[in-house]
Amino acid sequence: PAGITLEEVNELNKNIRAQLFEEGNMLFNFSQVNDIVLLRCVISDDEISANQIDQIIEAIREKGQMILKSIRGKSDKKKEAC
């Protein structure tokens, strides 16, 4: 996402993975390639549908947006306090 550092992106990806894992619906791991934390999804079900993959991607997107809103809200409150 625009306006955040690589370190923040890495933390975001770790948080997305942790929160989705805690919810118990999806299990992801992450890999680090060239100092970038990437979400890694291994699909072993040969009967998975395109719709199910779309749901996985949408869940990641929604969780990321939710976390970013939370982070930005905290950042805005800190700026107002100064």
CSV table of C-alpha atoms in Angstrom, one decimal:
chain,number,residue,atom,x,y,z
A,1,PRO,CA,0.0,0.0,0.0
A,2,ALA,CA,1.1,3.5,-0.7
A,3,GLY,CA,2.5,5.6,2.1
A,4,ILE,CA,3.9,2.8,4.3
A,5,THR,CA,7.4,1.5,4.7
A,6,LEU,CA,8.7,-2.0,3.8
A,7,GLU,CA,9.0,-2.7,7.6
A,8,GLU,CA,5.3,-1.7,8.0
A,9,VAL,CA,4.3,-3.9,5.1
A,10,ASN,CA,6.2,-6.8,6.6
A,11,GLU,CA,4.4,-6.3,10.0
A,12,LEU,CA,1.1,-6.0,8.2
A,13,ASN,CA,1.6,-9.3,6.4
A,14,LYS,CA,2.6,-11.0,9.7
A,15,ASN,CA,-0.5,-9.5,11.4
A,16,ILE,CA,-2.8,-10.6,8.6
A,17,ARG,CA,-1.5,-14.2,8.9
A,18,ALA,CA,-1.8,-14.2,12.7
A,19,GLN,CA,-5.3,-12.9,12.8
A,20,LEU,CA,-6.6,-15.2,10.1
A,21,PHE,CA,-5.0,-18.1,11.9
A,22,GLU,CA,-6.6,-17.0,15.2
A,23,GLU,CA,-10.0,-17.0,13.5
A,24,GLY,CA,-9.5,-20.6,12.6
A,25,ASN,CA,-10.8,-20.5,9.1
A,26,MET,CA,-7.6,-20.3,7.1
A,27,LEU,CA,-4.0,-21.4,7.7
A,28,PHE,CA,-1.2,-19.4,6.1
A,29,ASN,CA,2.5,-19.4,6.6
A,30,PHE,CA,4.8,-16.7,5.5
A,31,SER,CA,8.2,-16.6,3.8
A,32,GLN,CA,10.8,-13.9,3.7
A,33,VAL,CA,12.3,-13.2,0.3
A,34,ASN,CA,14.8,-10.3,-0.2
A,35,ASP,CA,13.7,-8.8,3.2
A,36,ILE,CA,10.0,-8.9,2.2
A,37,VAL,CA,7.6,-10.9,4.2
A,38,LEU,CA,5.2,-12.7,1.9
A,39,LEU,CA,2.1,-14.6,2.8
A,40,ARG,CA,2.3,-18.2,1.6
A,41,CYS,CA,-0.8,-20.3,1.0
A,42,VAL,CA,-0.3,-24.0,0.2
A,43,ILE,CA,-3.4,-25.6,-1.3
A,44,SER,CA,-3.4,-29.4,-1.3
A,45,ASP,CA,-7.1,-30.0,-2.0
A,46,ASP,CA,-7.4,-30.8,-5.7
A,47,GLU,CA,-11.1,-30.1,-5.5
A,48,ILE,CA,-10.8,-26.4,-4.5
A,49,SER,CA,-12.8,-24.1,-6.7
A,50,ALA,CA,-11.9,-20.8,-8.2
A,51,ASN,CA,-14.6,-19.3,-6.0
A,52,GLN,CA,-13.0,-20.6,-2.8
A,53,ILE,CA,-9.6,-19.2,-3.9
A,54,ASP,CA,-11.4,-15.8,-4.5
A,55,GLN,CA,-12.8,-16.0,-1.0
A,56,ILE,CA,-9.3,-16.6,0.4
A,57,ILE,CA,-7.9,-13.6,-1.5
A,58,GLU,CA,-10.8,-11.4,-0.4
A,59,ALA,CA,-10.4,-12.5,3.3
A,60,ILE,CA,-6.7,-11.4,3.1
A,61,ARG,CA,-7.7,-8.1,1.5
A,62,GLU,CA,-10.4,-7.4,4.0
A,63,LYS,CA,-8.1,-8.2,7.0
A,64,GLY,CA,-5.3,-6.1,5.6
A,65,GLN,CA,-7.7,-3.1,5.1
A,66,MET,CA,-9.0,-3.5,8.6
A,67,ILE,CA,-5.5,-3.6,10.1
A,68,LEU,CA,-4.4,-0.6,8.1
A,69,LYS,CA,-7.5,1.4,9.2
A,70,SER,CA,-6.6,0.6,12.8
A,71,ILE,CA,-3.0,1.6,12.4
A,72,ARG,CA,-3.8,4.8,10.6
A,73,GLY,CA,-6.4,5.7,13.2
A,74,LYS,CA,-3.9,5.3,16.0
A,75,SER,CA,-1.4,7.4,14.0
A,76,ASP,CA,-3.9,10.1,13.5
A,77,LYS,CA,-4.7,10.2,17.2
A,78,LYS,CA,-1.0,10.5,18.0
A,79,LYS,CA,-0.7,13.5,15.6
A,80,GLU,CA,-3.7,15.2,17.2
A,81,ALA,CA,-2.2,14.8,20.6
A,82,CYS,CA,1.0,16.6,19.6
